[in-house]
CSV table of C-alpha atoms and ligand atoms in Angstrom, one decimal:
chain,number,residue,atom,x,y,z
Q,1410,MET,CA,84.1,123.8,106.1
Q,1411,GLU,CA,86.0,124.3,102.7
Q,1412,ALA,CA,87.2,127.7,103.6
Q,1413,ILE,CA,88.3,126.7,107.0
Q,1414,CYS,CA,90.2,123.3,105.6
Q,1415,ARG,CA,92.1,125.7,102.9
Q,1416,LEU,CA,92.8,128.2,106.1
Q,1417,PHE,CA,94.2,125.1,107.8
Q,1418,ARG,CA,96.3,124.3,104.7
Q,1419,GLU,CA,97.6,127.8,104.3
Q,1420,LYS,CA,98.2,129.4,107.5
Q,1421,ASN,CA,100.9,128.2,109.9
Q,1422,ARG,CA,100.3,129.6,113.2
Q,1423,PHE,CA,97.2,128.8,115.2
Q,1424,LEU,CA,96.1,129.7,118.8
Q,1425,ILE,CA,93.2,127.5,120.1
Q,1426,ALA,CA,91.1,128.1,123.0
Q,1427,CYS,CA,87.5,126.8,124.4
Q,1428,HIS,CA,85.4,128.1,127.0
Q,1429,ALA,CA,86.2,128.7,130.7
Q,1430,ASN,CA,85.5,126.0,133.1
Q,1431,PRO,CA,86.2,123.3,130.4
Q,1432,GLU,CA,84.5,120.1,130.1
Q,1433,GLY,CA,85.4,116.8,127.9
Q,1434,ASP,CA,83.9,118.3,124.7
Q,1435,ALA,CA,85.9,121.6,124.9
Q,1436,ILE,CA,89.5,119.9,126.1
Q,1437,GLY,CA,88.8,116.8,123.7
Q,1438,SER,CA,87.8,119.6,120.6
Q,1439,GLU,CA,90.9,121.6,120.7
Q,1440,LEU,CA,93.6,118.8,121.8
Q,1441,ALA,CA,92.6,117.0,118.7
Q,1442,LEU,CA,92.8,120.0,116.9
Q,1443,ALA,CA,96.0,121.1,118.1
Q,1444,LEU,CA,97.4,117.4,117.7
Q,1445,ALA,CA,96.1,117.1,113.9
Q,1446,LEU,CA,97.6,120.7,112.9
Q,1447,ARG,CA,101.1,119.8,114.8
Q,1448,LYS,CA,101.1,116.6,112.8
Q,1449,MET,CA,100.7,118.9,109.6
Q,1450,GLY,CA,103.9,120.7,110.7
Q,1451,LYS,CA,101.8,124.0,112.1
Q,1452,THR,CA,102.5,125.5,115.2
Q,1453,ALA,CA,99.3,125.1,117.5
Q,1454,THR,CA,99.2,126.6,120.8
Q,1455,VAL,CA,96.2,125.8,123.1
Q,1456,LEU,CA,95.5,128.9,125.6
Q,1457,ASN,CA,92.8,128.3,128.4
Q,1458,SER,CA,91.6,130.7,131.0
Q,1459,ASP,CA,90.8,127.8,133.5
Q,1460,PRO,CA,92.8,124.3,134.5
Q,1461,VAL,CA,92.3,121.2,132.6
Q,1462,PRO,CA,89.9,119.3,135.5
Q,1463,GLU,CA,91.7,116.5,137.0
Q,1464,ASN,CA,89.8,113.5,135.3
Q,1465,LEU,CA,90.7,115.0,131.9
Q,1466,ALA,CA,94.5,115.3,132.3
Q,1467,PHE,CA,95.3,111.9,131.1
Q,1468,LEU,CA,93.9,113.2,127.7
Q,1469,PRO,CA,97.1,113.2,125.1
Q,1470,GLY,CA,98.5,117.1,124.7
Q,1471,THR,CA,97.3,118.2,128.2
Q,1472,ASP,CA,100.6,118.6,129.1
Q,1473,THR,CA,101.0,121.5,126.4
Q,1474,VAL,CA,98.2,123.5,127.3
Q,1475,ILE,CA,98.9,127.2,128.4
Q,1476,PHE,CA,97.3,129.6,130.8
Q,1477,ASP,CA,98.9,132.9,129.9
Q,1478,ALA,CA,99.9,134.3,126.4
Q,1479,ASP,CA,103.4,133.4,125.3
Q,1480,GLY,CA,103.2,136.9,122.8
Q,1481,PHE,CA,103.7,134.7,119.8
Q,1482,PRO,CA,102.7,136.2,116.5
Q,1483,TYR,CA,99.6,133.7,115.8
Q,1484,GLU,CA,98.0,134.0,112.3
Q,1485,VAL,CA,94.4,132.4,113.4
Q,1486,ALA,CA,92.4,132.1,116.5
Q,1487,VAL,CA,90.3,129.0,116.7
Q,1488,VAL,CA,87.7,128.9,119.4
Q,1489,VAL,CA,86.2,125.5,119.5
Q,1490,ASP,CA,82.6,124.9,121.6
Q,1491,CYS,CA,82.3,128.3,122.6
Q,1492,GLY,CA,78.5,130.0,121.9
Q,1493,SER,CA,80.6,133.0,121.5
Q,1494,PRO,CA,84.1,134.1,122.2
Q,1495,GLU,CA,83.5,135.8,125.3
Q,1496,ARG,CA,83.1,132.1,126.6
Q,1497,THR,CA,86.7,131.9,126.5
Q,1498,GLY,CA,86.8,134.0,129.7
Q,1499,ARG,CA,89.9,135.9,130.3
Q,1500,VAL,CA,92.1,135.0,127.4
Q,1501,GLN,CA,89.4,136.2,125.0
Q,1502,ASP,CA,91.8,139.5,124.4
Q,1503,GLU,CA,94.4,137.3,122.8
Q,1504,LEU,CA,92.4,135.6,120.4
Q,1505,TRP,CA,90.8,138.6,119.1
Q,1506,LYS,CA,94.5,140.0,118.5
Q,1507,CYS,CA,94.8,137.3,115.7
Q,1508,PRO,CA,93.9,138.6,112.2
Q,1509,ILE,CA,91.8,135.7,111.7
Q,1510,MET,CA,89.0,134.0,113.5
Q,1511,VAL,CA,87.8,130.8,113.1
Q,1512,ASN,CA,84.3,129.6,115.4
Q,1513,ILE,CA,83.7,125.8,115.5
Q,1514,ASP,CA,80.9,124.9,117.7
Q,1515,HIS,CA,77.4,123.0,118.2
Q,1516,HIS,CA,75.8,125.3,120.5
Q,1517,SER,CA,72.3,126.5,118.9
Q,1518,THR,CA,72.7,129.6,120.5
Q,1519,ASN,CA,75.8,130.4,118.9
Q,1520,ASP,CA,76.3,134.3,117.7
Q,1521,ALA,CA,78.4,133.5,114.7
Q,1522,GLN,CA,81.3,136.0,115.5
Q,1523,GLY,CA,84.4,135.0,113.7
Q,1524,ASP,CA,85.4,134.9,110.1
Q,1525,TYR,CA,84.9,131.7,109.8
Q,1526,CYS,CA,82.1,129.9,111.6
Q,1527,LEU,CA,81.3,126.2,111.5
Q,1528,VAL,CA,78.3,126.0,113.9
Q,1529,ASP,CA,76.0,122.9,113.6
Q,1530,PRO,CA,73.6,122.5,116.4
Q,1531,GLU,CA,72.8,118.9,115.2
Q,1532,ALA,CA,76.4,117.5,115.9
Q,1533,ALA,CA,76.1,115.8,119.2
Q,1534,ALA,CA,79.6,117.3,120.4
Q,1535,THR,CA,81.9,119.7,118.9
Q,1536,GLY,CA,84.2,116.7,118.9
Q,1537,ILE,CA,82.2,115.5,115.8
Q,1538,LEU,CA,82.9,118.7,113.7
Q,1539,VAL,CA,86.7,118.5,114.6
Q,1540,HIS,CA,86.4,114.9,113.0
Q,1541,ARG,CA,84.6,116.3,110.0
Q,1542,ILE,CA,87.5,118.7,109.7
Q,1543,LEU,CA,90.2,116.1,109.7
Q,1544,ILE,CA,88.5,113.7,107.3
Q,1545,THR,CA,88.1,116.6,104.8
Q,1546,LEU,CA,91.8,117.7,105.5
Q,1547,GLY,CA,92.1,113.9,104.4
Q,1548,LEU,CA,94.3,113.4,107.9
Q,1549,ALA,CA,94.5,110.0,109.3
Q,1550,VAL,CA,93.5,110.1,112.9
Q,1551,ASP,CA,95.9,108.5,115.2
Q,1552,ARG,CA,95.3,107.0,118.6
Q,1553,ASP,CA,96.3,110.6,120.7
Q,1554,ILE,CA,93.7,112.1,118.1
Q,1555,ALA,CA,91.4,109.4,118.6
Q,1556,VAL,CA,91.6,109.5,122.6
Q,1557,ASN,CA,90.5,113.4,122.6
Q,1558,ILE,CA,87.3,112.8,119.9
Q,1559,TYR,CA,86.4,109.8,121.8
Q,1560,VAL,CA,86.1,111.6,124.9
Q,1561,ALA,CA,84.7,114.7,123.5
Q,1562,ILE,CA,81.7,112.6,122.3
Q,1563,LEU,CA,81.3,110.3,125.3
Q,1564,THR,CA,80.9,113.2,127.9
Q,1565,ASP,CA,78.8,115.5,125.5
Q,1566,THR,CA,76.2,112.4,125.0
Q,1567,GLY,CA,76.5,111.5,128.5
Q,1568,SER,CA,78.0,108.6,127.8
Q,1569,PHE,CA,75.6,107.9,124.8
Q,1570,HIS,CA,72.5,108.5,127.4
Q,1571,TYR,CA,71.1,111.8,126.2
Q,1572,SER,CA,68.9,112.0,123.1
Q,1573,ASN,CA,72.0,114.0,120.8
Q,1574,SER,CA,73.3,110.3,120.5
Q,1575,SER,CA,73.3,110.3,116.9
Q,1576,PRO,CA,74.2,107.5,114.6
Q,1577,GLU,CA,77.1,109.7,113.6
Q,1578,ALA,CA,78.5,109.8,117.4
Q,1579,TYR,CA,78.1,106.2,117.5
Q,1580,TYR,CA,79.6,105.6,114.4
Q,1581,ILE,CA,83.1,108.0,114.9
Q,1582,ALA,CA,83.2,106.8,118.4
Q,1583,GLY,CA,83.1,103.0,117.1
Q,1584,ASP,CA,85.9,104.4,114.5
Q,1585,MET,CA,88.0,105.6,117.6
Q,1586,VAL,CA,87.8,102.6,119.2
Q,1587,ARG,CA,89.0,100.7,116.3
Q,1588,ILE,CA,91.7,103.1,116.1
Q,1589,GLY,CA,92.8,101.9,119.5
Q,1590,VAL,CA,90.8,103.8,122.3
Q,1591,ASP,CA,90.0,101.5,124.9
Q,1592,PRO,CA,86.3,102.3,126.3
Q,1593,TRP,CA,86.8,100.7,129.6
Q,1594,GLU,CA,90.2,102.7,130.3
Q,1595,VAL,CA,88.8,106.0,129.4
Q,1596,ALA,CA,85.5,105.6,131.4
Q,1597,GLU,CA,87.4,104.8,134.5
Q,1598,LYS,CA,89.4,107.9,134.0
Q,1599,VAL,CA,86.7,110.1,133.3
Q,1600,TYR,CA,84.0,109.3,135.4
Q,1601,GLU,CA,85.8,106.9,138.5
Q,1602,THR,CA,87.8,109.4,140.2
Q,1603,GLN,CA,85.6,110.0,143.1
Q,1604,THR,CA,87.3,111.1,146.1
Q,1605,ALA,CA,85.7,111.1,149.9
Q,1606,GLY,CA,85.5,114.8,149.9
Q,1607,LYS,CA,83.7,114.8,146.6
Q,1608,LEU,CA,81.5,112.2,148.0
Q,1609,GLY,CA,80.8,114.5,151.1
Q,1610,LEU,CA,80.2,117.6,149.0
Q,1611,LEU,CA,77.9,115.5,147.4
Q,1612,GLY,CA,75.8,114.6,150.3
Q,1613,ARG,CA,75.9,118.0,151.3
Q,1614,VAL,CA,74.4,119.2,148.0
Q,1615,LEU,CA,71.8,116.6,147.9
Q,1616,GLY,CA,70.4,117.5,151.3
Q,1617,SER,CA,69.5,121.1,149.8
Q,1618,LEU,CA,67.2,119.5,147.3
Q,1619,GLU,CA,64.1,120.9,146.4
Q,1620,LEU,CA,61.0,120.6,144.5
Q,1621,ALA,CA,59.0,123.5,142.7
Q,1622,ALA,CA,56.3,123.6,140.0
Q,1623,GLY,CA,54.1,120.8,141.6
Q,1624,GLY,CA,57.2,118.0,141.6
Q,1625,ARG,CA,58.3,119.1,138.0
Q,1626,VAL,CA,61.0,121.1,138.9
Q,1627,ALA,CA,64.0,119.8,140.8
Q,1628,ALA,CA,66.7,122.0,142.3
Q,1629,VAL,CA,69.8,121.9,144.6
Q,1630,THR,CA,71.8,124.8,145.8
Q,1631,THR,CA,75.7,125.0,146.2
Q,1632,LEU,CA,77.0,127.7,148.3
Q,1633,LYS,CA,80.7,129.4,148.8
Q,1634,ARG,CA,80.6,127.8,152.2
Q,1635,ASP,CA,79.8,124.1,151.0
Q,1636,LEU,CA,82.9,124.0,148.4
Q,1637,ARG,CA,85.1,125.4,151.0
Q,1638,ASP,CA,83.9,123.1,153.9
Q,1639,PHE,CA,85.3,120.3,151.7
Q,1640,SER,CA,88.3,121.5,150.0
Q,1641,ALA,CA,86.1,121.0,146.6
Q,1642,THR,CA,86.3,123.2,143.5
Q,1643,LYS,CA,83.3,124.0,141.3
Q,1644,ASP,CA,84.9,121.3,139.0
Q,1645,HIS,CA,83.7,118.7,141.7
Q,1646,LEU,CA,80.1,119.5,140.8
Q,1647,GLU,CA,80.5,118.5,137.7
Q,1648,GLY,CA,77.3,116.1,136.9
Q,1649,ILE,CA,75.5,116.8,140.2
Q,1650,ILE,CA,72.5,118.1,138.6
Q,1651,ASN,CA,72.1,114.9,136.8
Q,1652,TYR,CA,70.7,113.9,140.5
Q,1653,PRO,CA,67.5,116.1,140.6
Q,1654,ARG,CA,67.1,115.4,136.8
Q,1655,SER,CA,66.7,111.6,137.6
Q,1656,ILE,CA,63.3,112.2,139.9
Q,1657,ALA,CA,60.3,110.4,138.4
Q,1658,GLY,CA,58.0,113.3,137.3
Q,1659,VAL,CA,60.5,116.1,137.1
Q,1660,GLU,CA,60.7,118.2,133.8
Q,1661,VAL,CA,63.7,120.1,134.7
Q,1662,ALA,CA,66.6,120.4,137.0
Q,1663,ALA,CA,68.1,123.6,138.3
Q,1664,ALA,CA,71.6,123.6,140.1
Q,1665,PHE,CA,72.1,126.9,141.7
Q,1666,ARG,CA,75.9,128.0,142.5
Q,1667,GLU,CA,77.1,130.6,144.6
Q,1668,GLU,CA,79.5,132.5,142.2
Q,1669,ASP,CA,80.3,135.9,144.4
Q,1670,PRO,CA,78.0,137.1,147.1
Q,1671,GLY,CA,75.2,138.4,145.6
Q,1672,GLU,CA,75.5,136.3,142.2
Q,1673,PHE,CA,74.7,132.7,141.4
Q,1674,ARG,CA,75.7,130.5,138.3
Q,1675,VAL,CA,72.4,128.8,137.4
Q,1676,SER,CA,72.6,125.5,135.2
Q,1677,LEU,CA,69.3,124.2,134.0
Q,1678,ARG,CA,68.7,120.5,132.2
Q,1679,SER,CA,65.5,119.3,130.5
Q,1680,LYS,CA,64.2,116.2,129.7
Q,1681,GLY,CA,62.9,117.7,126.6
Q,1682,ARG,CA,59.6,119.5,126.8
Q,1683,VAL,CA,61.2,122.8,128.1
Q,1684,ASP,CA,63.6,124.7,126.0
Q,1685,VAL,CA,65.8,125.7,128.5
Q,1686,SER,CA,68.3,127.3,126.2
Q,1687,ALA,CA,65.4,130.1,126.1
Q,1688,ILE,CA,65.4,130.6,129.4
Q,1689,ALA,CA,69.1,131.2,130.1
Q,1690,SER,CA,69.5,133.1,126.8
Q,1691,ALA,CA,66.3,135.6,128.6
Q,1692,LEU,CA,68.8,135.8,131.5
Q,1693,GLY,CA,71.7,136.4,129.6
Q,1694,GLY,CA,73.3,133.0,129.1
Q,1695,GLY,CA,73.0,130.5,126.5
Q,1696,GLY,CA,73.2,126.6,125.6
Q,1697,HIS,CA,70.9,123.8,123.9
Q,1698,HIS,CA,67.4,123.0,124.3
Q,1699,ASN,CA,67.9,120.5,127.3
Q,1700,ALA,CA,71.1,122.0,128.9
Q,1701,ALA,CA,71.8,125.6,129.3
Q,1702,GLY,CA,73.2,127.9,131.8
Q,1703,CYS,CA,73.3,131.7,133.0
Q,1704,THR,CA,74.6,133.9,135.8
Q,1705,VAL,CA,71.8,135.8,137.6
Q,1706,PRO,CA,72.5,138.6,140.3
Q,1707,GLY,CA,70.7,138.5,143.5
Q,1708,SER,CA,70.2,136.9,146.8
Q,1709,LEU,CA,69.8,132.9,146.6
Q,1710,ASP,CA,65.6,133.4,147.5
Q,1711,GLU,CA,65.4,136.3,144.6
Q,1712,VAL,CA,67.4,134.2,142.3
Q,1713,ARG,CA,65.4,131.1,143.1
Q,1714,LYS,CA,62.0,132.8,142.8
Q,1715,ARG,CA,63.0,134.4,139.2
Q,1716,VAL,CA,64.2,131.2,137.6
Q,1717,PHE,CA,61.0,129.0,139.2
Q,1718,GLY,CA,58.9,131.6,137.9
Q,1719,MET,CA,60.1,131.4,134.5
Q,1720,LEU,CA,60.4,127.3,134.6
Q,1721,GLU,CA,56.6,127.2,135.4
Q,1722,ALA,CA,55.3,129.5,133.1
Q,1723,ALA,CA,57.7,127.5,130.2
Q,1724,LEU,CA,56.1,124.0,131.5
Q,1725,PRO,CA,53.3,122.5,128.8
S,363,LIG,MN1,79.9,120.7,123.3
């Protein structure tokens, strides 16, 4: 923490990135940090592989995110909310060009790449780690920064539904409200941005629901043509895995999404008894105890059999 804060005080040109397919914690963390560094008079650029999801476009600073390298000689790369710098996607080469890399994250599977790593799997969100940094730097959190940190915590705790909703998560979120964040306004923007197409897609995907392992595993599947039929993107699937997980008796939910022909993205959510990060890691992915993901080659049948087999073996 101290070494990273020293770096933030002494260096001037920062290139910040989060993981591909970003969500609230990734975007909120990188923007909060960028806004804070700019307040300190630094150059801080956010470079992402993928667009900011529509429901997060209201976050202060999203208009400054770039998606292609700008050729500026940055001194420090900061990678947030990534178990590994590879997770930043196609922009990772730009990050490695920087002489120094800082890694700020809360994934238990973090592989500690980078010159300075601040990794705390106990933190509910990377936004909490960014908040700890700002406090250590003695920086006043303004409303724009507060909105970003609040959304980082809100989304990574599943609106304070998940067991990672620590006293610190509530405390910081409360402090962000004190600074001026309006919880209703934020919730409406983050969660109530439904479109008819998205609901149609939800109906289609729920139609694929299947149970395995005697009802202790539930899964949904999305094919490329499902997205095409509803003019949807994979962003529109955010949160869909909560439906199979909500079934009584289910220990683990899985969501299969056809990424390319013969390749599936697999998301896993556990209710707590199965460590899905171990399963995702064994399949070349990663994540947390209760939420993890991986990309698995094969036909849908092969991928399903493989994942269901591993889940069944891991069930208590
Ligand atoms: Mn996170």
